[in-house]
Short mmCIF file of C-alpha atoms in Angstrom, two decimals:
data_model
loop_
_atom_site.label_atom_id
_atom_site.label_comp_id
_atom_site.label_asym_id
_atom_site.label_seq_id
_atom_site.Cartn_x
_atom_site.Cartn_y
_atom_site.Cartn_z
CA MET A 149 15.20 9.01 28.73
CA VAL A 150 11.88 7.94 27.21
CA ALA A 151 8.96 10.33 27.52
CA ILE A 152 5.61 11.19 25.98
CA SER A 153 4.34 14.73 26.10
CA VAL A 154 0.94 15.57 24.63
CA HIS A 155 -0.38 19.13 24.72
CA ASN A 156 -3.84 20.22 23.56
CA LEU A 157 -3.93 17.43 21.01
CA GLY A 158 -6.76 17.61 18.54
CA LEU A 159 -7.73 15.51 15.56
CA THR A 160 -10.49 16.88 13.38
CA TYR A 161 -11.08 15.89 9.81
CA GLU A 162 -13.66 16.53 7.16
CA LEU A 163 -16.04 13.69 6.58
CA ARG A 164 -15.84 13.61 2.82
CA GLU A 165 -18.80 12.10 1.06
CA LYS A 166 -17.47 9.55 -1.37
CA LEU A 167 -18.70 9.87 -4.92
CA SER A 168 -20.54 6.68 -5.58
CA LEU A 169 -23.41 5.37 -7.62
CA ALA A 170 -24.26 3.01 -4.77
CA ALA A 171 -26.56 3.79 -1.85
CA ARG A 172 -25.07 6.29 0.59
CA ASP A 173 -22.91 4.75 3.30
CA LYS A 174 -24.54 5.75 6.58
CA ARG A 175 -21.87 4.20 8.78
CA LEU A 176 -20.02 6.45 11.15
CA PRO A 177 -16.29 6.84 10.65
CA GLN A 178 -14.30 4.10 12.33
CA ALA A 179 -12.16 6.56 14.25
CA GLY A 180 -15.20 7.61 16.32
CA GLY A 181 -15.67 11.14 17.65
CA ILE A 182 -18.19 13.95 17.45
CA ILE A 183 -19.71 14.93 14.13
CA SER A 184 -20.37 18.62 13.50
CA GLY A 185 -21.02 20.95 10.57
CA ASN A 186 -23.89 21.21 8.18
CA ARG A 187 -25.27 18.96 5.45
CA ARG A 188 -22.73 20.22 2.94
CA ARG A 189 -19.62 19.89 5.07
CA ARG A 190 -19.36 17.61 8.03
CA TYR A 191 -16.43 17.31 10.38
CA VAL A 192 -15.42 14.63 12.83
CA THR A 193 -13.63 15.64 16.00
CA ALA A 194 -12.01 12.40 17.08
CA LEU A 195 -9.76 13.98 19.73
CA ASP A 196 -10.14 17.36 21.36
CA ASP A 197 -7.77 19.18 23.70
CA VAL A 198 -6.06 16.06 25.01
CA SER A 199 -3.08 16.73 27.27
CA PHE A 200 -0.95 14.45 29.41
CA GLU A 201 2.66 13.65 30.11
CA LEU A 202 4.35 10.33 30.76
CA VAL A 203 7.88 9.61 31.89
CA ALA A 204 9.98 6.46 32.09
CA GLY A 205 8.30 3.83 34.23
CA ASP A 206 4.77 5.03 33.58
CA ARG A 207 2.09 2.53 32.56
CA LEU A 208 -0.93 4.36 31.26
CA GLY A 209 -4.31 2.72 30.99
CA LEU A 210 -6.56 4.25 28.34
CA VAL A 211 -10.18 3.73 29.27
CA GLY A 212 -13.51 4.89 27.94
CA SER A 213 -16.50 3.56 26.10
CA ASN A 214 -16.40 2.48 22.46
CA GLY A 215 -15.79 5.50 20.20
CA ALA A 216 -14.28 7.53 23.04
CA GLY A 217 -11.03 7.92 21.11
CA LYS A 218 -8.75 5.31 22.72
CA THR A 219 -7.63 3.63 19.50
CA THR A 220 -7.42 6.96 17.72
CA LEU A 221 -5.11 8.31 20.42
CA LEU A 222 -2.94 5.20 20.17
CA LYS A 223 -2.72 5.64 16.41
CA VAL A 224 -1.76 9.28 16.79
CA LEU A 225 0.99 8.30 19.23
CA TYR A 226 2.18 5.64 16.79
CA GLY A 227 2.18 8.09 13.87
CA ILE A 228 -0.61 6.61 11.73
CA TYR A 229 -2.85 9.66 12.21
CA GLU A 230 -1.45 13.16 12.17
CA PRO A 231 -2.89 15.56 14.76
CA THR A 232 -4.59 18.67 13.42
CA ALA A 233 -4.03 20.66 16.61
CA GLY A 234 -1.67 20.68 19.54
CA ARG A 235 1.66 19.01 19.97
CA VAL A 236 2.88 15.45 20.47
CA GLY A 237 6.44 14.98 21.66
CA ILE A 238 7.85 11.47 21.87
CA THR A 239 11.32 10.51 22.99
CA GLY A 240 12.11 6.85 22.44
CA ARG A 241 11.38 4.09 19.95
CA VAL A 242 7.70 3.32 19.68
CA ASP A 243 6.36 -0.14 18.96
CA ALA A 244 2.72 -1.08 18.76
CA LEU A 245 0.70 -4.25 19.15
CA PHE A 246 -2.51 -3.45 17.30
CA ASN A 247 -3.46 -6.04 14.76
CA ILE A 248 -0.96 -8.84 15.14
CA ASP A 249 -2.48 -10.93 12.33
CA LEU A 250 -1.97 -8.17 9.78
CA GLY A 251 -0.33 -9.07 6.51
CA PHE A 252 0.34 -12.77 6.79
CA ARG A 253 0.65 -14.37 3.38
CA GLN A 254 -1.15 -17.67 3.04
CA GLU A 255 1.16 -19.14 0.42
CA ALA A 256 4.44 -18.16 2.08
CA THR A 257 6.13 -20.33 4.69
CA GLY A 258 6.16 -19.34 8.34
CA ARG A 259 9.84 -18.45 8.02
CA ARG A 260 9.17 -16.22 5.00
CA ASN A 261 6.31 -14.58 6.87
CA ILE A 262 8.68 -13.78 9.72
CA VAL A 263 10.98 -12.05 7.23
CA LEU A 264 8.10 -10.11 5.65
CA ARG A 265 6.64 -9.03 8.99
CA GLY A 266 10.09 -8.04 10.18
CA LEU A 267 10.62 -5.85 7.11
CA ILE A 268 7.19 -4.26 7.59
CA ASN A 269 8.13 -3.57 11.23
CA GLY A 270 11.21 -1.77 9.97
CA TRP A 271 13.72 -4.38 11.12
CA THR A 272 16.94 -4.85 9.17
CA MET A 273 17.77 -8.25 7.71
CA ALA A 274 20.45 -8.63 10.41
CA GLU A 275 17.81 -8.01 13.10
CA ILE A 276 15.46 -10.48 11.46
CA ASP A 277 18.19 -13.12 11.30
CA ALA A 278 19.09 -12.47 14.92
CA ARG A 279 15.46 -12.92 16.06
CA MET A 280 14.53 -15.79 13.74
CA ASP A 281 15.51 -18.71 16.00
CA GLU A 282 13.92 -17.13 19.04
CA ILE A 283 10.64 -16.52 17.18
CA VAL A 284 10.58 -20.03 15.74
CA GLY A 285 11.34 -21.49 19.18
CA PHE A 286 8.74 -19.43 20.99
CA SER A 287 6.02 -20.19 18.45
CA GLU A 288 6.58 -23.96 18.98
CA LEU A 289 5.95 -24.59 15.30
CA GLY A 290 8.87 -26.98 14.80
CA GLU A 291 9.14 -28.23 11.23
CA PHE A 292 5.89 -26.48 10.31
CA ILE A 293 7.87 -23.26 10.14
CA ASP A 294 9.01 -24.25 6.63
CA LEU A 295 5.50 -25.13 5.43
CA PRO A 296 3.04 -22.65 3.91
CA PHE A 297 1.11 -20.51 6.39
CA LYS A 298 -2.18 -21.79 4.95
CA SER A 299 -1.41 -25.26 6.35
CA TYR A 300 -1.38 -23.95 9.93
CA SER A 301 -4.22 -24.48 12.36
CA GLN A 302 -5.76 -21.36 13.93
CA GLY A 303 -3.75 -21.95 17.08
CA MET A 304 -0.48 -22.31 15.18
CA ALA A 305 -1.15 -19.15 13.19
CA ALA A 306 -1.96 -17.26 16.39
CA ARG A 307 1.24 -18.51 18.05
CA LEU A 308 3.38 -17.37 15.13
CA ALA A 309 1.65 -13.98 15.01
CA PHE A 310 2.13 -13.53 18.73
CA ALA A 311 5.79 -14.63 18.64
CA ILE A 312 6.64 -12.15 15.89
CA ALA A 313 4.63 -9.27 17.33
CA THR A 314 6.17 -9.60 20.76
CA SER A 315 9.71 -10.20 19.55
CA LEU A 316 10.71 -6.64 20.18
CA GLU A 317 12.35 -4.58 22.83
CA PRO A 318 10.23 -1.46 22.82
CA GLU A 319 11.12 1.69 24.65
CA ILE A 320 7.52 2.78 24.34
CA LEU A 321 4.88 0.08 23.89
CA LEU A 322 1.36 0.85 22.64
CA MET A 323 -1.28 -1.83 23.01
CA ASP A 324 -4.90 -1.93 21.96
CA GLU A 325 -6.10 -4.59 24.42
CA TRP A 326 -3.84 -7.15 25.99
CA ILE A 327 -3.10 -9.85 23.49
CA GLY A 328 -3.04 -13.56 24.01
CA ALA A 329 -2.78 -16.55 21.72
CA GLY A 330 -3.02 -20.27 21.36
CA ASP A 331 -4.23 -23.01 23.66
CA ALA A 332 -4.24 -23.00 27.45
CA SER A 333 -0.57 -23.95 27.86
CA PHE A 334 0.56 -21.34 25.36
CA GLN A 335 -1.71 -18.73 26.95
CA GLU A 336 0.31 -18.90 30.13
CA LYS A 337 3.57 -18.53 28.24
CA ALA A 338 2.05 -15.62 26.29
CA GLN A 339 0.89 -13.93 29.48
CA GLN A 340 4.41 -14.17 30.92
CA ARG A 341 5.90 -12.65 27.79
CA MET A 342 3.37 -9.82 27.75
CA GLN A 343 4.15 -9.10 31.37
CA ARG A 344 7.90 -9.13 30.65
CA LEU A 345 7.38 -6.81 27.66
CA ALA A 346 5.40 -4.38 29.77
CA ASP A 347 7.94 -4.59 32.60
CA HIS A 348 10.89 -3.91 30.33
CA ALA A 349 9.36 -1.13 28.24
CA GLY A 350 10.11 2.39 29.39
CA ILE A 351 6.49 3.45 28.92
CA VAL A 352 3.39 1.37 28.26
CA VAL A 353 0.11 2.75 26.96
CA LEU A 354 -2.64 0.14 27.13
CA ALA A 355 -6.16 0.69 25.87
CA SER A 356 -8.58 -1.74 27.44
CA HIS A 357 -12.10 -2.29 28.67
CA GLN A 358 -10.86 -4.64 31.39
CA ASN A 359 -10.56 -2.74 34.66
CA ASP A 360 -8.82 -5.59 36.45
CA LEU A 361 -6.15 -5.68 33.73
CA ILE A 362 -5.70 -1.91 33.94
CA ALA A 363 -5.47 -2.14 37.73
CA ARG A 364 -2.89 -4.93 37.51
CA THR A 365 -0.72 -3.32 34.83
CA CYS A 366 -1.02 0.45 35.02
CA ASN A 367 -0.05 3.18 37.45
CA LYS A 368 -1.94 5.97 35.65
CA VAL A 369 -5.27 6.17 33.87
CA LEU A 370 -6.51 8.48 31.13
CA GLU A 371 -10.26 8.31 30.73
CA LEU A 372 -11.61 9.57 27.43
CA GLU A 373 -15.16 10.58 26.62
CA HIS A 374 -16.17 11.72 23.13
CA GLY A 375 -12.53 12.42 22.31
CA ARG A 376 -11.93 14.61 25.36
CA VAL A 377 -10.10 13.87 28.59
CA ARG A 378 -12.57 13.09 31.34
CA ARG A 379 -9.84 12.54 33.87
CA PHE A 380 -6.13 11.84 34.04
CA CYS A 381 -5.20 10.39 37.40
CA SER A 382 -3.33 7.72 39.30
CA ILE A 383 -4.69 4.19 39.29
CA ALA A 384 -5.56 4.53 42.99
CA GLU A 385 -7.69 7.62 42.32
CA TYR A 386 -9.34 5.92 39.38
CA LEU A 387 -10.24 2.82 41.35
CA THR A 388 -11.62 4.77 44.26
CA GLY A 389 -13.83 6.68 41.85
CA MET B 160 2.69 24.63 -1.35
CA GLN B 161 6.24 24.23 -0.12
CA GLN B 162 4.92 22.32 2.89
CA ILE B 163 2.95 19.99 0.63
CA LEU B 164 6.00 19.30 -1.53
CA LYS B 165 8.11 18.69 1.56
CA SER B 166 5.53 16.26 2.91
CA ALA B 167 5.43 14.35 -0.40
CA ILE B 168 9.21 14.12 -0.58
CA THR B 169 9.37 12.94 3.04
CA ASP B 170 6.97 10.13 2.16
CA ILE B 171 8.91 9.13 -0.94
CA ARG B 172 12.22 9.16 0.93
CA ALA B 173 10.68 6.99 3.66
CA ALA B 174 9.42 4.58 0.99
CA ILE B 175 12.91 4.38 -0.47
CA ALA B 176 14.20 3.50 3.00
CA PHE B 177 11.52 0.78 3.14
CA ARG B 178 12.41 -0.49 -0.33
CA ARG B 179 13.03 -4.03 0.95
CA VAL B 180 9.35 -4.17 1.96
CA TRP B 181 7.85 -3.28 -1.41
CA ILE B 182 10.41 -5.27 -3.36
CA ALA B 183 9.65 -8.35 -1.24
CA LEU B 184 5.87 -7.84 -1.38
CA ALA B 185 5.86 -7.24 -5.16
CA ALA B 186 7.80 -10.47 -5.69
CA GLU B 187 5.40 -12.29 -3.35
CA ASP B 188 2.42 -10.88 -5.25
CA ILE B 189 3.70 -12.30 -8.53
CA GLY B 190 4.52 -15.63 -6.90
CA ASP B 191 1.12 -15.89 -5.18
CA GLN B 192 -0.80 -15.19 -8.37
CA HIS B 193 0.70 -18.29 -10.00
CA ARG B 194 1.69 -20.40 -6.98
CA ARG B 195 -0.60 -23.34 -7.67
CA THR B 196 -0.06 -23.48 -11.41
CA THR B 197 2.33 -25.78 -13.21
CA LEU B 198 3.85 -23.11 -15.40
CA GLY B 199 3.89 -20.38 -12.75
CA PRO B 200 4.62 -16.86 -14.00
CA LEU B 201 5.35 -18.29 -17.45
CA TRP B 202 1.60 -17.85 -17.96
CA LEU B 203 2.33 -14.14 -18.23
CA LEU B 204 4.57 -14.88 -21.20
CA ILE B 205 2.01 -17.25 -22.73
CA ASN B 206 -0.81 -14.69 -22.30
CA TYR B 207 1.25 -12.06 -24.03
CA LEU B 208 2.22 -14.36 -26.90
CA LEU B 209 -1.37 -15.52 -27.39
CA PHE B 210 -2.70 -11.97 -27.55
CA ALA B 211 0.08 -10.84 -29.87
CA ALA B 212 -0.42 -13.87 -32.15
CA THR B 213 -4.17 -13.20 -32.33
CA PHE B 214 -3.62 -9.65 -33.50
CA ILE B 215 -0.76 -10.57 -35.83
CA PHE B 216 -2.63 -13.36 -37.60
CA LEU B 217 -6.19 -11.98 -37.53
CA PHE B 218 -5.84 -8.23 -37.82
CA ASN B 219 -2.84 -7.76 -40.10
CA PRO B 220 -4.13 -5.39 -42.79
CA ASN B 221 -1.28 -6.35 -45.13
CA PRO B 222 0.14 -9.88 -44.69
CA ALA B 223 3.13 -8.91 -46.83
CA ASP B 224 4.13 -6.25 -44.30
CA HIS B 225 6.82 -7.92 -42.18
CA THR B 226 6.98 -4.97 -39.77
CA TYR B 227 3.42 -5.56 -38.52
CA PRO B 228 4.40 -8.27 -35.96
CA VAL B 229 7.04 -5.88 -34.64
CA TYR B 230 4.46 -3.07 -34.50
CA VAL B 231 2.02 -5.22 -32.53
CA ALA B 232 4.63 -6.80 -30.25
CA THR B 233 6.13 -3.50 -29.09
CA GLY B 234 2.79 -1.71 -28.85
CA LEU B 235 1.20 -4.54 -26.88
CA LEU B 236 4.14 -4.64 -24.44
CA VAL B 237 3.71 -0.99 -23.47
CA TRP B 238 -0.10 -1.13 -23.53
CA TYR B 239 -0.27 -4.20 -21.27
CA TYR B 240 2.09 -2.56 -18.80
CA LEU B 241 0.11 0.68 -18.61
CA MET B 242 -3.24 -1.11 -18.57
CA GLU B 243 -2.24 -3.25 -15.59
CA ALA B 244 -0.76 -0.32 -13.70
CA LEU B 245 -3.90 1.81 -14.07
CA SER B 246 -6.31 -1.05 -13.42
CA LEU B 247 -4.52 -2.02 -10.20
CA ALA B 248 -4.09 1.60 -9.11
CA ALA B 249 -7.76 2.57 -8.89
CA GLY B 250 -8.49 0.16 -6.02
CA LEU B 251 -5.03 0.21 -4.47
CA PHE B 252 -5.68 2.02 -1.19
CA GLN B 253 -8.89 0.10 -0.55
CA ARG B 254 -7.01 -3.18 -0.95
CA GLU B 255 -4.28 -1.97 1.40
CA GLU B 256 -6.70 -0.47 3.93
CA SER B 257 -5.71 -2.72 6.83
CA PHE B 258 -2.03 -1.93 6.26
CA ILE B 259 -2.68 1.79 5.91
CA ARG B 260 -4.75 1.88 9.10
CA GLY B 261 -2.49 -0.49 11.00
CA THR B 262 1.10 0.37 10.15
CA THR B 263 3.23 3.46 9.68
CA LEU B 264 4.46 2.40 6.24
CA PRO B 265 4.63 5.43 3.94
CA ILE B 266 1.86 5.67 1.35
CA SER B 267 4.44 5.61 -1.45
CA THR B 268 5.31 2.06 -0.36
CA TYR B 269 2.01 0.82 -1.79
CA VAL B 270 2.50 2.82 -4.98
CA MET B 271 5.99 1.45 -5.51
CA ARG B 272 4.89 -2.10 -4.72
CA THR B 273 2.29 -1.88 -7.48
CA ALA B 274 4.68 -0.20 -9.92
CA LEU B 275 7.28 -2.89 -9.35
CA GLN B 276 4.72 -5.66 -9.64
CA CYS B 277 3.65 -4.29 -13.05
CA LEU B 278 7.27 -3.97 -14.12
CA ILE B 279 8.03 -7.59 -13.19
CA ARG B 280 4.94 -8.76 -15.10
CA ALA B 281 6.01 -6.65 -18.07
CA GLY B 282 9.39 -8.40 -17.91
CA TYR B 283 7.69 -11.61 -19.06
CA GLY B 284 5.98 -9.66 -21.84
CA PHE B 285 9.36 -8.25 -22.79
CA VAL B 286 10.71 -11.77 -23.28
CA GLY B 287 7.69 -12.49 -25.49
CA CYS B 288 8.35 -9.32 -27.45
CA VAL B 289 11.96 -10.37 -28.05
CA ILE B 290 10.77 -13.80 -29.21
CA ILE B 291 8.40 -12.19 -31.75
CA LEU B 292 11.11 -9.83 -32.97
CA VAL B 293 13.47 -12.77 -33.50
CA ILE B 294 10.81 -14.88 -35.28
CA SER B 295 9.76 -11.98 -37.51
CA GLY B 296 13.34 -11.77 -38.76
CA VAL B 297 13.97 -8.09 -38.18
CA VAL B 298 17.61 -7.18 -37.82
CA PRO B 299 18.49 -5.09 -34.76
CA THR B 300 20.03 -1.73 -35.55
CA TRP B 301 21.56 1.00 -33.45
CA SER B 302 18.38 3.00 -33.93
CA TRP B 303 16.63 0.59 -31.57
CA LEU B 304 18.54 2.25 -28.74
CA GLY B 305 16.29 5.23 -29.45
CA ALA B 306 13.50 3.27 -27.73
CA LEU B 307 15.32 3.38 -24.40
CA PRO B 308 14.42 6.99 -23.50
CA GLY B 309 10.83 6.17 -24.41
CA LEU B 310 10.76 3.07 -22.23
CA ALA B 311 12.41 5.03 -19.42
CA LEU B 312 9.66 7.67 -19.65
CA VAL B 313 6.95 4.99 -19.59
CA ILE B 314 8.49 3.49 -16.45
CA LEU B 315 9.01 6.93 -14.91
CA VAL B 316 5.41 8.04 -15.38
CA THR B 317 3.98 4.82 -13.90
CA PRO B 318 4.30 5.62 -10.15
CA ALA B 319 2.70 9.03 -10.81
CA PHE B 320 -0.18 7.41 -12.73
CA ILE B 321 -0.65 4.88 -9.93
CA ALA B 322 -0.63 7.53 -7.19
CA ILE B 323 -3.18 9.72 -9.02
CA PHE B 324 -5.59 6.86 -9.70
CA ALA B 325 -5.12 5.42 -6.21
CA PHE B 326 -6.07 8.74 -4.58
CA ALA B 327 -8.99 9.12 -7.00
CA GLY B 328 -10.18 5.67 -5.91
CA VAL B 329 -10.33 6.79 -2.27
CA TRP B 330 -13.01 9.43 -2.98
CA PHE B 331 -14.60 7.72 -5.93
CA PRO B 332 -14.63 3.97 -5.24
CA ASP B 333 -16.47 3.29 -8.50
CA SER B 334 -13.43 4.50 -10.38
CA GLN B 335 -11.80 1.09 -10.22
CA PHE B 336 -14.61 -0.33 -12.33
CA LEU B 337 -14.67 2.69 -14.62
CA VAL B 338 -10.93 2.43 -15.17
CA GLY B 339 -11.15 -1.33 -15.68
CA ASN B 340 -13.84 -0.94 -18.32
CA PHE B 341 -12.13 2.02 -19.94
CA MET B 342 -8.84 0.15 -20.22
CA ARG B 343 -10.55 -2.86 -21.80
CA VAL B 344 -12.17 -0.60 -24.39
CA GLY B 345 -8.98 1.44 -24.56
CA MET B 346 -7.13 -1.48 -26.06
CA PHE B 347 -9.28 -1.11 -29.18
CA ILE B 348 -9.35 2.69 -29.39
CA THR B 349 -5.60 2.96 -28.86
CA PRO B 350 -3.34 2.13 -31.79
CA VAL B 351 -1.98 -1.06 -30.27
CA PHE B 352 -2.62 -3.22 -33.34
CA TRP B 353 -3.83 -0.62 -35.83
CA SER B 354 -2.30 2.59 -37.03
CA GLY B 355 -4.10 5.84 -37.71
CA ALA B 356 -1.04 7.91 -38.52
CA GLY B 357 -1.77 10.27 -41.38
CA GLU B 358 -5.43 9.29 -41.46
CA GLY B 359 -8.49 11.44 -40.90
CA GLY B 360 -11.90 10.60 -39.56
CA LEU B 361 -12.48 8.62 -36.41
CA ARG B 362 -9.28 6.59 -36.68
CA GLY B 363 -7.19 9.73 -37.06
CA PHE B 364 -8.99 11.35 -34.13
CA LEU B 365 -8.45 8.33 -31.89
CA TYR B 366 -4.82 8.18 -32.99
CA TYR B 367 -3.87 11.80 -32.47
CA PHE B 368 -6.05 12.73 -29.48
CA ASN B 369 -5.22 9.69 -27.40
CA PRO B 370 -2.30 10.33 -25.02
CA PHE B 371 -1.55 6.61 -24.87
CA THR B 372 -0.70 6.74 -28.57
CA TYR B 373 2.38 8.79 -27.80
CA PHE B 374 3.54 6.56 -24.94
CA LEU B 375 3.31 3.62 -27.34
CA GLU B 376 5.06 5.42 -30.17
CA ILE B 377 8.07 6.58 -28.16
CA ALA B 378 8.94 2.95 -27.46
CA ARG B 379 7.73 1.54 -30.78
CA GLN B 380 8.78 3.92 -33.54
CA PRO B 381 12.57 3.59 -33.07
CA ILE B 382 12.21 -0.18 -33.51
CA VAL B 383 9.62 -0.22 -36.30
CA ASP B 384 10.77 2.80 -38.32
CA GLY B 385 14.30 3.34 -37.03
CA THR B 386 13.48 6.97 -36.18
CA ILE B 387 13.05 8.80 -32.92
CA PRO B 388 9.67 10.50 -32.49
CA TRP B 389 10.98 13.68 -30.91
CA SER B 390 7.64 15.45 -30.72
CA ALA B 391 6.00 12.42 -29.07
CA LEU B 392 8.94 12.22 -26.66
CA GLY B 393 8.50 15.88 -25.81
CA LEU B 394 4.76 15.47 -25.27
CA CYS B 395 5.26 12.39 -23.08
CA ALA B 396 7.93 14.19 -21.05
CA PHE B 397 5.45 17.02 -20.53
CA ILE B 398 2.66 14.62 -19.52
CA THR B 399 5.08 12.82 -17.19
CA ALA B 400 6.11 16.07 -15.52
CA LEU B 401 2.47 17.13 -15.20
CA CYS B 402 1.48 13.79 -13.68
CA TRP B 403 4.33 13.95 -11.19
CA VAL B 404 3.33 17.46 -10.13
CA LEU B 405 -0.23 16.24 -9.54
CA ALA B 406 0.96 13.04 -7.81
CA LEU B 407 3.29 14.99 -5.51
CA TYR B 408 0.47 17.39 -4.66
CA LEU B 409 -1.93 14.56 -3.82
CA LEU B 410 0.73 12.72 -1.86
CA GLY B 411 1.78 15.78 0.12
CA ARG B 412 -1.75 17.02 0.70
CA PHE B 413 -3.63 13.82 1.43
CA ARG B 414 -1.19 11.07 2.46
CA ARG B 415 -2.01 11.47 6.13
CA GLN B 416 -5.73 11.69 5.48
CA VAL B 417 -6.06 8.46 3.54
CA ALA B 418 -6.11 6.42 6.77
CA LEU B 419 -9.03 8.50 8.06
CA ILE B 420 -11.01 8.64 4.84
CA LEU B 421 -10.85 4.97 3.80
#
């Protein structure tokens, strides 16, 4: 039975000043959060005391303003960031749709890129072979699949990226915004696949700024503010304010 | 400390499980670098031969010495390999930032991808080295097998070197330019095409106090002199062990923080 159990999760890290001869980089860390400490040692608290539990069938909408900690929380759940406090318990295979364009090689063919992306996703060669025809078919690339990726139009590249990224059967699906791709006709097909993915996954966690999407897809909402939970409630409670 | 070691080993074991990824990406890297050229990766062989020929014909202190081409060919092979590994290492995690922040691939995956890429490139240099050895007319002897432990040590120390310089590059981004410049100068202050053995002064200092000297000699001396440099082997084994201890510490301590610091 798939489940996510997060207790008092915290992610704090030291903002290390990089040694550089160039002008100081004044940008804030990309993970967002609250900066504390003194001039010598500064710390970023990206997540603080976050707790929630999800069981099979739950669709959680992660909401909050930019820098609230939505993406950071997704990355902790996926295993990219390691929490510095609290406990994260996950039962089930986790797949994520973050940056679907990541890692495409311009000189390699579409088919070779499917293999490479599959390997990066942790698929075996047998799994890649089994999914190859379906990915090629869904992407509608036809004979272009054996041409270099650099020869693809933006729409073709987006279709291939989408076809590979969504060619999975996740038990737990993490999404940073709902993804779409291609022209109008493909968009509809992509929407249907996204809906099917979400319907078939045991648990979905979707970070989005689109309230209508959250209302349509999710049954629970976790609202974050400066890395802390503002409220964790049902979608009905969230919508009624 | 035990926790740090455990964390490092977990990462390395995960990278071994993901070996298909870094093997495929390393091969793609080599292919991409020469994809649009007529000769493809053969340029690596040509580059090596051109450099070796330049040193052999222009810098040979004694044209009657038929071992000099062998000395240069073997030294250049090891130097090129180490130079590329260190130069690529210093900016490694910055180049892989999107992968590190977007996937759960273990950090060692990037280290091994770079190490393998350097090894493949060195393979072309190795062919060039064999060509020079054949042309120079030296007769292979059993003593050449004495170079194998040396070459094995050079290959073994490479992932540790790469990991150390890659982590250094995270906190000190300028290091990739420092390392690049140092390695370019290093070619001339390391006995790649000159020898300072038994000499005093600056040449002797650069020869004996340069750790790269010993990594070159453990692969070179068995072929050039037919002897095994035991003391150099011992020193290189010690440096290798030391580098691995440091690499494992950095990996275990900071592997999870790289994604946040980049």
